[in-house]
């Protein structure tokens, strides 16, 4: 088993938005299991990500503004860098959610990772064919999340050291607690 | 498992240690919180399965679906013995073996109850 290295010297932000840094990855996590939601949320926070957790694919679509009544107003500002979804969920599955996301012009570029407790090769193939970024076997490891974060940080041209230095400057200059997140049109 | 000692051996696997690694000074009760969620969830599932079995008519698909959830959360907390019973139960479901399901479920409830007591003591000892 690979050793889990925790950044003990670095601060683990409980509420990354308080630091006002626009450079943190925002991850939308979808899982119907309460235990798994708590777990994935913790993994993501320890990895310095901003997290939104929902308990169903339907709620995920609503959050993204892709629900039944699509509203074009107000969702242009929503920046989600990664979607992590459980595969087996009642109602809409993670696979169906993946398809809906890839069909949407607003969010098809957002990487979607599928999580599943079952190592079923045809299932994995199907998800990857549909455009999933990755397929993780549960229980998800901290190293999985860190690997995803690192590859996305490179893609988004974000630097964690840059944002850490920026946080240090901000606390020195007493920036307001809730700074505006960078608004990017998707 | 240096923290837990012999009494936990077999009941909890490395996943539990992973959960402990995620605790820090700002979140010192993370594992206890996850544990509380697990027992709340599993109590509900046990109740549902009890009711389904009492009815006598074995809807194996439904039972398997409950067990899938149960196995999932047991895996996430590292409850290895409970997880093993879930797997066995699901095998009996797939085989359509009602008696096997009943027997396994009794065993599962025993393991679950034992784990609950052990974890209660464990968290109390941490205070």
XYZ file of C-alpha atoms in Angstrom:
313
model
C 0.000 0.000 0.000
C 1.414 3.400 -0.955
C 2.213 5.644 1.960
C -0.250 8.429 2.486
C 1.659 11.688 2.816
C -0.398 14.392 4.448
C 0.637 18.036 4.163
C 1.001 18.381 7.927
C 2.866 21.650 7.664
C 0.343 23.205 5.324
C -3.019 24.426 6.463
C -5.902 22.200 5.532
C -8.645 24.688 4.678
C -12.009 23.846 6.126
C -13.678 26.488 4.083
C -11.454 27.356 1.148
C -13.698 30.219 0.075
C -12.705 32.121 3.225
C -9.241 32.484 1.805
C -10.779 34.225 -1.159
C -8.518 32.447 -3.576
C -9.943 31.919 -7.017
C -7.296 29.302 -7.698
C -8.844 26.408 -5.825
C -10.477 23.680 -7.870
C -14.213 23.425 -7.429
C -15.409 19.843 -7.403
C -19.031 18.723 -7.596
C -19.396 15.316 -5.915
C -22.482 13.162 -6.436
C -23.306 10.120 -4.300
C -26.505 8.713 -2.816
C -24.650 7.216 0.166
C -24.390 9.529 3.146
C -21.230 7.814 4.386
C -19.575 8.112 0.973
C -20.560 11.768 0.631
C -18.904 12.586 3.925
C -15.834 10.617 2.944
C -15.362 12.134 -0.523
C -16.003 15.605 0.843
C -13.223 15.116 3.402
C -10.824 13.718 0.793
C -11.448 16.747 -1.396
C -11.090 19.288 1.407
C -7.832 17.670 2.567
C -6.701 18.023 -1.059
C -7.485 21.753 -0.896
C -10.479 21.713 -3.197
C -13.683 23.627 -2.872
C -16.462 21.044 -2.632
C -20.150 20.920 -3.413
C -21.811 17.616 -2.553
C -25.233 16.468 -3.745
C -27.115 13.247 -3.140
C -28.453 12.479 -6.603
C -27.819 12.944 -10.297
C -31.023 14.973 -10.546
C -29.773 17.399 -7.924
C -26.429 17.599 -9.714
C -28.190 18.625 -12.915
C -30.268 21.168 -11.019
C -27.110 22.610 -9.482
C -25.552 22.926 -12.912
C -28.696 24.510 -14.306
C -29.330 21.555 -16.592
C -32.515 20.509 -14.839
C -35.908 20.026 -16.437
C -36.563 23.746 -16.444
C -33.329 25.015 -17.900
C -32.544 28.504 -16.795
C -29.987 30.354 -18.813
C -29.746 33.194 -16.285
C -27.237 33.014 -13.472
C -25.384 29.857 -14.377
C -22.822 31.412 -16.668
C -20.822 32.283 -13.553
C -20.811 28.765 -12.153
C -17.334 27.329 -12.394
C -17.027 23.630 -11.776
C -13.623 22.136 -12.538
C -14.425 18.494 -11.920
C -17.450 16.287 -11.377
C -17.049 13.080 -9.393
C -20.044 10.799 -9.421
C -20.982 7.405 -8.046
C -22.065 4.957 -10.741
C -24.923 3.106 -9.024
C -27.540 5.522 -7.825
C -31.313 5.162 -7.663
C -33.198 7.085 -10.350
C -30.524 8.427 -12.660
C -27.215 6.560 -12.643
C -23.784 8.179 -12.790
C -23.478 6.930 -16.346
C -26.678 8.714 -17.367
C -25.469 11.840 -15.600
C -22.189 11.590 -17.526
C -24.115 11.457 -20.802
C -26.251 14.471 -19.919
C -23.161 16.481 -19.006
C -21.399 15.558 -22.232
C -24.531 16.554 -24.179
C -24.564 20.029 -22.665
C -22.699 22.820 -24.389
C -22.019 24.549 -21.087
C -20.419 21.640 -19.255
C -19.182 19.097 -21.777
C -15.602 20.280 -21.227
C -15.782 19.582 -17.504
C -14.006 16.314 -16.679
C -16.289 13.693 -15.156
C -14.907 10.907 -12.984
C -17.009 7.832 -12.226
C -16.661 6.029 -8.882
C -17.844 2.481 -8.334
C -17.456 -0.297 -5.811
C -17.706 -2.849 -8.606
C -14.813 -3.659 -10.908
C -16.828 -4.492 -14.020
C -14.790 -4.077 -17.172
C -17.677 -3.511 -19.638
C -18.979 -0.836 -17.272
C -15.584 0.862 -17.149
C -15.277 0.699 -20.952
C -18.731 2.145 -21.440
C -17.984 5.081 -19.167
C -14.652 5.841 -20.767
C -16.221 5.597 -24.231
C -18.874 8.073 -23.170
C -16.104 10.510 -22.274
C -15.393 9.904 -18.596
C -12.055 11.280 -17.527
C -11.359 8.396 -15.193
C -12.982 5.493 -13.379
C -12.132 5.035 -9.710
C -12.751 1.934 -7.654
C -14.228 2.552 -4.231
C -13.076 3.116 -1.633
C -11.465 6.113 -3.284
C -7.956 6.821 -2.041
C -6.497 10.192 -1.111
C -3.794 9.522 -3.696
C -6.502 9.176 -6.405
C -7.907 12.584 -5.533
C -4.478 14.200 -5.340
C -3.539 12.755 -8.720
C -6.724 14.155 -10.286
C -6.204 17.509 -8.640
C -2.598 17.709 -9.832
C -3.426 16.900 -13.443
C -6.306 19.392 -13.459
C -4.183 22.103 -11.851
C -1.765 21.779 -14.740
C -4.577 21.980 -17.264
C -6.181 24.997 -15.642
C -2.740 26.649 -15.329
C -3.149 26.979 -11.592
C -0.292 26.882 -9.167
C -0.858 25.778 -5.614
C 2.307 27.468 -4.437
C 1.113 30.636 -6.134
C -2.211 30.495 -4.318
C -0.524 29.655 -0.994
C 1.692 32.710 -1.312
C -1.336 34.731 -2.319
C -3.186 33.480 0.791
C -0.315 34.548 2.988
C -0.362 38.012 1.419
C -4.124 38.239 1.763
C -4.136 37.435 5.462
C -1.439 40.030 5.996
C -3.436 42.678 4.159
C -6.721 41.707 5.849
C -8.736 41.067 2.717
C -12.485 40.669 3.174
C -13.514 37.163 4.164
C -15.702 36.540 1.138
C -13.788 37.703 -1.899
C -15.317 37.389 -5.306
C -14.431 34.166 -6.977
C -13.058 34.573 -10.440
C -16.020 34.621 -12.801
C -15.296 32.757 -15.957
C -17.734 32.299 -18.783
C -17.808 28.664 -19.743
C -3.213 -1.259 13.654
C -1.248 0.350 16.453
C -4.116 2.511 17.680
C -6.736 -0.159 17.917
C -5.029 -3.191 19.327
C -6.144 -6.763 19.164
C -9.818 -6.269 19.852
C -10.365 -4.626 16.472
C -8.371 -7.121 14.459
C -10.422 -8.611 11.706
C -13.316 -6.252 12.305
C -11.768 -3.218 10.680
C -9.390 -3.114 7.729
C -6.944 -0.535 6.330
C -9.777 1.668 5.129
C -10.438 2.587 8.768
C -6.811 3.665 9.057
C -7.241 5.797 5.924
C -10.151 7.535 7.663
C -8.002 8.178 10.733
C -5.305 9.687 8.532
C -7.868 12.246 7.377
C -8.392 13.599 10.885
C -6.567 16.708 12.008
C -6.757 19.282 14.800
C -9.526 21.143 12.999
C -11.516 17.948 12.392
C -10.669 15.716 15.350
C -13.934 13.777 15.290
C -14.144 12.935 11.627
C -13.983 9.163 12.105
C -16.520 9.226 14.893
C -18.850 11.283 12.687
C -18.493 8.876 9.775
C -19.082 6.006 12.156
C -22.274 7.620 13.467
C -23.525 8.059 9.897
C -22.688 4.466 9.112
C -24.650 3.092 12.060
C -27.602 5.343 11.307
C -27.646 4.167 7.694
C -27.083 0.523 8.505
C -29.811 0.503 11.184
C -32.244 1.672 8.513
C -31.055 -0.973 6.041
C -31.233 -3.733 8.658
C -34.770 -2.647 9.449
C -35.768 -2.689 5.780
C -34.245 -6.113 5.258
C -35.848 -7.474 8.447
C -39.247 -6.317 7.246
C -38.704 -7.715 3.759
C -37.663 -11.094 5.169
C -40.532 -11.196 7.650
C -43.016 -10.821 4.856
C -41.920 -14.235 3.707
C -41.961 -13.534 -0.001
C -38.340 -13.184 -1.047
C -37.812 -10.360 -3.461
C -34.183 -11.213 -4.157
C -33.632 -8.185 -6.386
C -34.769 -5.824 -3.683
C -32.756 -7.644 -1.014
C -29.690 -7.579 -3.234
C -30.169 -3.860 -3.755
C -30.285 -3.225 0.011
C -27.184 -5.348 0.471
C -25.359 -3.475 -2.264
C -25.877 -0.277 -0.271
C -24.929 -1.997 2.971
C -21.789 -3.447 1.454
C -20.874 -0.062 0.003
C -20.986 1.844 3.252
C -19.343 -1.026 5.140
C -16.488 -0.867 2.647
C -16.142 2.883 3.086
C -15.758 2.613 6.831
C -13.522 -0.478 6.672
C -15.959 -2.879 8.362
C -14.409 -6.024 6.915
C -16.454 -8.717 8.695
C -19.768 -7.019 7.989
C -18.687 -6.514 4.380
C -17.891 -10.222 4.039
C -21.369 -11.160 5.302
C -22.907 -8.740 2.783
C -21.026 -10.484 -0.020
C -22.219 -13.898 1.146
C -25.784 -12.665 1.431
C -25.689 -11.322 -2.139
C -24.396 -14.655 -3.389
C -27.386 -16.377 -1.784
C -29.683 -13.785 -3.366
C -28.299 -14.532 -6.778
C -28.732 -18.243 -6.145
C -32.289 -17.625 -4.968
C -31.452 -19.356 -1.698
C -33.849 -17.999 0.940
C -32.509 -20.090 3.800
C -28.948 -19.036 3.060
C -30.066 -15.408 3.109
C -31.778 -15.790 6.466
C -28.813 -17.554 8.062
C -26.330 -15.039 6.709
C -28.443 -12.124 7.804
C -28.463 -13.364 11.412
C -24.683 -13.623 11.298
C -24.448 -10.166 9.719
C -26.513 -8.615 12.487
C -24.258 -10.237 15.086
C -21.077 -8.896 13.464
C -22.652 -5.484 13.051
C -23.678 -5.337 16.692
C -20.227 -6.455 17.869
C -18.564 -3.834 15.699
C -20.830 -1.152 17.046
C -19.895 -2.008 20.651
C -16.191 -2.131 19.850
C -16.316 1.251 18.153
C -18.268 2.781 21.032
C -15.537 1.666 23.433
C -12.859 2.841 21.028
C -14.270 6.350 20.741
C -14.903 6.590 24.476
C -11.299 5.646 25.152
C -10.149 8.491 22.901
C -11.887 11.174 24.992
